[in-house]
Structure formats: C-alpha cells, structure tokens
Tab-separated table of C-alpha atoms in Angstrom:
chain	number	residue	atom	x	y	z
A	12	UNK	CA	4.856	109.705	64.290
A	13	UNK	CA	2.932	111.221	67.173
A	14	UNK	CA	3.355	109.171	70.333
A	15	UNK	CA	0.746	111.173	72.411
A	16	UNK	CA	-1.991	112.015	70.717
A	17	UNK	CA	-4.799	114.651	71.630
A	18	UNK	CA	-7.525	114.477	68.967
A	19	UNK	CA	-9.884	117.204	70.360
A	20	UNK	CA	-8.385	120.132	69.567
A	21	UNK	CA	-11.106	122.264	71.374
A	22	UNK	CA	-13.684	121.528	74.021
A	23	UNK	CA	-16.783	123.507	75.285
A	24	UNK	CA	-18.383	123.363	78.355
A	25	UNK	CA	-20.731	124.990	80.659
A	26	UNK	CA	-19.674	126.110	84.040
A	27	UNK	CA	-20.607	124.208	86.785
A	28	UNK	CA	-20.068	120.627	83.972
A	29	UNK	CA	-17.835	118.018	84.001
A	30	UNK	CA	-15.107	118.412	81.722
A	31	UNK	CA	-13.495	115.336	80.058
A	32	UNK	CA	-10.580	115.582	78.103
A	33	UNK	CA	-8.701	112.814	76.324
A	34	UNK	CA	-5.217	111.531	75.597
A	35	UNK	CA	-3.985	108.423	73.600
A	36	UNK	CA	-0.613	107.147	73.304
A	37	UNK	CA	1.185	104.633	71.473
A	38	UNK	CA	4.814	104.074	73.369
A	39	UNK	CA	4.145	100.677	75.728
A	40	UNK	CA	7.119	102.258	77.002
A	41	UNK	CA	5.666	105.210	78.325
A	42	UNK	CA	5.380	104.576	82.221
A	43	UNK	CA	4.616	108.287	84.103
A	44	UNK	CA	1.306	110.188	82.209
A	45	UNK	CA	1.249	114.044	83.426
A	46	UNK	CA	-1.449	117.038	82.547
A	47	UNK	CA	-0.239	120.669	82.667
A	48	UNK	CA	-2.379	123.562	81.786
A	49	UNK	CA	-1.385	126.284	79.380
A	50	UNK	CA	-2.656	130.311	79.914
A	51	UNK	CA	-1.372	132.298	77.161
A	52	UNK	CA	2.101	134.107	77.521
A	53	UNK	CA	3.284	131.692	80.033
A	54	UNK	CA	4.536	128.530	80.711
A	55	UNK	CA	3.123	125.171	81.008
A	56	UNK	CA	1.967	124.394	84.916
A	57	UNK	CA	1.533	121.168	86.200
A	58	UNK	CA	-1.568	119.604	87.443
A	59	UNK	CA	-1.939	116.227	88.326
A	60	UNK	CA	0.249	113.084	87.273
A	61	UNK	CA	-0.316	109.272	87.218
A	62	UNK	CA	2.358	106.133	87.287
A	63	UNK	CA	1.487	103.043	85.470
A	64	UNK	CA	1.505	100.965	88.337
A	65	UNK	CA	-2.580	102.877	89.049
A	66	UNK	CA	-5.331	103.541	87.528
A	67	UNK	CA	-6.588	106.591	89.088
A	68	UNK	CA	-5.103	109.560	90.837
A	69	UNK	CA	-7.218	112.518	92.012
A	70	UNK	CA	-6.278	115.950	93.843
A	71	UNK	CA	-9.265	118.307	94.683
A	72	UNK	CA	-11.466	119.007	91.526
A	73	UNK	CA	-8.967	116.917	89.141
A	74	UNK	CA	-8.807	113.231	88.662
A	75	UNK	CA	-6.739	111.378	85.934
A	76	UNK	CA	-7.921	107.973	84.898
A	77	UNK	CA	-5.520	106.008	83.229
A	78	UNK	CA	-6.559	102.080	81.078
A	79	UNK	CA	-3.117	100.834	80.213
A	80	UNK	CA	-4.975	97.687	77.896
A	81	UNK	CA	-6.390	100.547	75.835
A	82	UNK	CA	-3.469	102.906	76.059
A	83	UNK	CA	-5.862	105.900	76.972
A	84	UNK	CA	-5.959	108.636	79.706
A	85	UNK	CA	-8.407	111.013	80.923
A	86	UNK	CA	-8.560	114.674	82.643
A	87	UNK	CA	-11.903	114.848	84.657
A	88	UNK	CA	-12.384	118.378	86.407
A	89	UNK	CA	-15.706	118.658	88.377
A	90	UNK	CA	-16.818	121.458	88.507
A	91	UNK	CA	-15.905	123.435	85.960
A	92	UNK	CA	-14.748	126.680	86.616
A	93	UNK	CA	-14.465	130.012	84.290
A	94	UNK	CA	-10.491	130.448	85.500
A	95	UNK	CA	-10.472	126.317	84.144
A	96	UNK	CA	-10.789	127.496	80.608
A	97	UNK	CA	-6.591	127.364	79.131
A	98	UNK	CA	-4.632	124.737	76.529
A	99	UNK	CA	-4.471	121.591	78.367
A	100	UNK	CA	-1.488	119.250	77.670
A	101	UNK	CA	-1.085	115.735	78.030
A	102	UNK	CA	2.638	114.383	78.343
A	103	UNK	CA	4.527	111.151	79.045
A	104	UNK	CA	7.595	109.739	80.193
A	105	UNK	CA	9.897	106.686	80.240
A	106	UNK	CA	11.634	104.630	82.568
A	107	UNK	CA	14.224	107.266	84.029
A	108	UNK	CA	12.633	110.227	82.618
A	109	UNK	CA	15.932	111.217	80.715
A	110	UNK	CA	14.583	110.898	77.508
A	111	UNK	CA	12.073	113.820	78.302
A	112	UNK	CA	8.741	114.088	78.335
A	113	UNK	CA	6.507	113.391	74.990
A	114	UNK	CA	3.271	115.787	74.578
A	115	UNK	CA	0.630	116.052	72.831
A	116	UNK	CA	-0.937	118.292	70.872
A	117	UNK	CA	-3.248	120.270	73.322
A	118	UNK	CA	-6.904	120.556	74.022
A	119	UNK	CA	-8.236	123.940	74.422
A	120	UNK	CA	-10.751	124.080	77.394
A	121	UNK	CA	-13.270	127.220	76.809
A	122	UNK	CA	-15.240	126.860	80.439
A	123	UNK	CA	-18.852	128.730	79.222
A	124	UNK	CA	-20.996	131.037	81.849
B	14	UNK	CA	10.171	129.498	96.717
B	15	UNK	CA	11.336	130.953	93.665
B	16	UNK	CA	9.982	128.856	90.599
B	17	UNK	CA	11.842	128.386	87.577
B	18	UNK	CA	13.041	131.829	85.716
B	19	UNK	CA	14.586	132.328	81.970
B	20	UNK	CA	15.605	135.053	80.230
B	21	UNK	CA	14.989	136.836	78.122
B	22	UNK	CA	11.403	136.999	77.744
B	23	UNK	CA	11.855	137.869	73.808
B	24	UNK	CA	14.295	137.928	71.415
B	25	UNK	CA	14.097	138.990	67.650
B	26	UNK	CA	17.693	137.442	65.770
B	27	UNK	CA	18.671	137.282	61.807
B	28	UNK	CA	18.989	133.616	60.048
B	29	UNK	CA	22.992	132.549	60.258
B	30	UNK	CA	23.194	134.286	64.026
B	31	UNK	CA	23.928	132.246	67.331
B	32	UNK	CA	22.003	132.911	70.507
B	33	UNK	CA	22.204	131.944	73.790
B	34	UNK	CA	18.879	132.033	76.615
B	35	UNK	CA	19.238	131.352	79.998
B	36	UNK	CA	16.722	129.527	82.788
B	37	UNK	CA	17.328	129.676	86.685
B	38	UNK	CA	16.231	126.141	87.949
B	39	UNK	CA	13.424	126.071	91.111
B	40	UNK	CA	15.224	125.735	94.464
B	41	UNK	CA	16.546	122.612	95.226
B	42	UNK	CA	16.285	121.401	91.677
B	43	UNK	CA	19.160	119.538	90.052
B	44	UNK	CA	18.006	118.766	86.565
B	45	UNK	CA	17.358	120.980	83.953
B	46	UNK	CA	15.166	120.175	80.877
B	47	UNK	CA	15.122	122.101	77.660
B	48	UNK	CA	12.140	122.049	74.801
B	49	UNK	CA	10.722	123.891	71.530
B	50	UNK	CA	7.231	124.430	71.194
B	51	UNK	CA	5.940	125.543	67.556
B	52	UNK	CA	3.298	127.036	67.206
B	53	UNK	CA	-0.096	124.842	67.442
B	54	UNK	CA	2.261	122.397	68.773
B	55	UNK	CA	3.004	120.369	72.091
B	56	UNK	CA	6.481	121.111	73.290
B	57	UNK	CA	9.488	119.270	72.072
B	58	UNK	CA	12.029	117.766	74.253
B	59	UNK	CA	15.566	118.906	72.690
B	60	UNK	CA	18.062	117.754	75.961
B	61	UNK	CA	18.277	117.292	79.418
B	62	UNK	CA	20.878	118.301	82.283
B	63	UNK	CA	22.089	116.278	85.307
B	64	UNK	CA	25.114	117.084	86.993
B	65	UNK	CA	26.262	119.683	84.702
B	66	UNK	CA	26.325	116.622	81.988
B	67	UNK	CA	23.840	116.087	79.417
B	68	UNK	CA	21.869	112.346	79.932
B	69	UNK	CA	19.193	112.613	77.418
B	70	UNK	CA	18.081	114.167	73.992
B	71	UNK	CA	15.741	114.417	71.514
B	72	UNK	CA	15.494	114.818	67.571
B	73	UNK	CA	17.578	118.107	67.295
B	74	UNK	CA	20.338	118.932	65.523
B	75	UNK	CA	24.304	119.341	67.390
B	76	UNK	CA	23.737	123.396	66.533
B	77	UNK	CA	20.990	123.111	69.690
B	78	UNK	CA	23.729	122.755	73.021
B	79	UNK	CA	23.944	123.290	75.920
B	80	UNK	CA	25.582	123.825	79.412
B	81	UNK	CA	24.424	122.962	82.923
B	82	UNK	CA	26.565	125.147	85.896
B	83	UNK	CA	27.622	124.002	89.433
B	84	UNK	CA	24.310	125.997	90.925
B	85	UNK	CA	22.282	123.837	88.357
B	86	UNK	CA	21.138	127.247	86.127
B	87	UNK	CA	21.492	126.072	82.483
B	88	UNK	CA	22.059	127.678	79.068
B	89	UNK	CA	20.614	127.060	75.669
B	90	UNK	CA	22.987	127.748	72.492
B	91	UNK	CA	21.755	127.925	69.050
B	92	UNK	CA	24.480	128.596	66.135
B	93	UNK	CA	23.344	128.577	62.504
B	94	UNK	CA	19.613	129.876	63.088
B	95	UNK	CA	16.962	128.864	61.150
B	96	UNK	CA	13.449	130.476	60.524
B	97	UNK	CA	12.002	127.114	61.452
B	98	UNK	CA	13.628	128.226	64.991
B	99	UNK	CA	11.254	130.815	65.650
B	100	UNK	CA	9.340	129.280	68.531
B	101	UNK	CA	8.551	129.353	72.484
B	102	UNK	CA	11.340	127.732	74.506
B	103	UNK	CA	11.111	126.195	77.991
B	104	UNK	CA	12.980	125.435	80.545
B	105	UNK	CA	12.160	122.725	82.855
B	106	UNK	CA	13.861	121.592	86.393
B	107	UNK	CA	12.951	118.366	88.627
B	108	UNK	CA	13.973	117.713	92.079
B	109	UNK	CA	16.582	114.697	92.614
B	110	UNK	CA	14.852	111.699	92.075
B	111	UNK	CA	13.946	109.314	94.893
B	112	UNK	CA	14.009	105.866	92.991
B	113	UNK	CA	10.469	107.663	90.963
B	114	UNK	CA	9.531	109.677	88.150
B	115	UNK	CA	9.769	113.015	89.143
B	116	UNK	CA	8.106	116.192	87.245
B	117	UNK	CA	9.338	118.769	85.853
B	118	UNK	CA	8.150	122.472	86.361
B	119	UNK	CA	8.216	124.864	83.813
B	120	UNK	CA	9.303	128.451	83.341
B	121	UNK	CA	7.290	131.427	81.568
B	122	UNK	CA	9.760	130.505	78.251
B	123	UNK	CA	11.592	132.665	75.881
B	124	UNK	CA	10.251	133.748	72.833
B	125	UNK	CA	12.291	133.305	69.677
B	126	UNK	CA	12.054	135.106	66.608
B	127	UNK	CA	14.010	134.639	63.479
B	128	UNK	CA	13.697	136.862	60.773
C-alpha cells in the first residue's frame, strides 16, 4: 500500500517553463512533506520542505504548495533550468519523525533546450 | 562542513554472507537514518538512530541491524543475504530537533550487490 504516491513517472519540459510536479498521499498522519532531487550515482539532496500547519513555502526558483483537504502537494520550479533535469522525490513524515520518512516513487524531470 | 559520508561506495557479496557499511553523520548531527532503495523505487526507511539507541523502524526483517557510536557515525549489518538485497543504501543524519521536524540529509549511498 503506497502511502506517497507519484503517478508521473516522467515529465518534459522546455527550458525557460514552469515545471509542475505532483505528489499524493494517503497517511492523515503525515505532518512534514519534503522534495529532494536525485542525479544519478549519488544521493538524494534536499530541496525545499513544508509543515502542515502552511500551505505554501517557497525558496528562490522552488515553491511547494501543499492542500491538506485534498491530500496533494506540488513542486513548482520557475524557470526551468537544463542542470533542473534529475529524479525528483516526494517524501513525508510523522509526528516525531522516528518512524522515517515515506517516499514516493519519483518523477523524472528531463528540462528540454 | 563535511556532509554525510558512507562507505564503501560498492560492494559485490554471495547469498548466505553478512556485511557491514558504514556512514559518517554531517557535523553536528545526532541522528542517523538508514534506507533501501530498489531499483525504480523510492527509498525505504529500514531504522533510525538516536543516542546510540534505535527509536524507529520500518518493514525489515531482525537480519537488517544496526549500531549508532558515541561520535554519532552508524553501521548497517546484514546477515543471511538475499538477492532481493541488492540495492542502493543511504544513510541519513538530522540535527537535534528543536520541538520541529527536522530533515534529514543524505549521503552518496552504498551500492549492494548480491550474487
């Protein structure tokens, strides 16, 4: 049963673009939402986070939206830049955190000239 | 600052052999998460150490343990392996928590295979 679901499992788009990528989850539990981005051979590194207790958190060209009701966040990067294009991960976490944090699948961002 | 490190980078081990990878936590870290990702997976949370004790795990077997040390570096054991164990494994460390949810940083992982 996946608790964080990613259901793109690829996006295009052109440089310069907004790119939107999506994240559902299921746990009512879940009260910290994270996004990390993924290059190949390495680990995951961490972009931008949200709590519950907002709806929006932004940091330079990233914003996360976050609609608790519909158990749904978003990864908005304007503009879109060639060094954008990696695996992007959503993840969340509990109260306390020491259960870990649940990810998704991954989207895979391919940032187009 | 020195981010989080693990070692090795790869590691190629028979079914029925035990292994044992290590991770460095960032400076002025003091918990140490572990997880498996699969390939075309997410990663998967297999345990967490605080205070050398482990506080929280996931849907893994007792052959996964572990072992956090007074400097807050931790181990990963495997006994028994499994060809379902060949995988990417991370290493994670957080800062001491101030009443919130703090995140975890990742290392570059240790590649498992099990032949």
């Amino acid at each position: 049963d996946q608790q964080v679901k990613q259901n793109s499992p690829s996006l295009s788009v052109q440089e310069g673009r907004i790119s939107i990528l999506n994240c559902d989850y299921t746990n009512s539990m879940f009260d910290y939402f994270l996004w990390y981005k993924k290059y190949p051979a390495e680990g995951p590194t961490f972009l931008i986070s949200i709590s519950s207790i907002k709806d929006k958190n932004e940091d330079g060209r990233f914003t996360v939206f976050l609609n608790k009701s519909a158990k749904h966040l978003s990864l908005h990067i304007v503009p879109s830049q060639p060094g954008d294009s990696a695996v992007y991960f959503c993840a969340a976490s509990g109260v306390g955190g020491a259960d870990g944090l649940t990810f998704g699948k991954g989207t895979h961002l391919i940032i187009q000239p | 600052e020195t981010g989080v490190t693990q070692s090795p980078t790869h590691l190629i081990k028979t079914r029925g052999q035990q292994v044992t990878l290590r991770c460095s936590s960032q400076s002025g870290h003091n918990t140490v998460s572990w997880y498996q990702q699969a390939l075309g997976q997410g990663p998967q949370f297999i345990f967490q150490y605080y205070r050398e004790e482990e506080n929280g795990r996931g849907n893994f077997p007792p052959r996964f343990s572990g072992l956090q040390f007074p400097n807050y570096s931790s181990e990963l054991n495997v006994n028994a392996l499994e060809l379902d164990d060949s995988a990417l494994y991370l290493c994670a460390s957080s800062p001491p928590s101030g009443g919130e949810q703090e995140t975890q940083y990742f290392g570059p992982g240790t590649r498992l295979l099990v032949l």
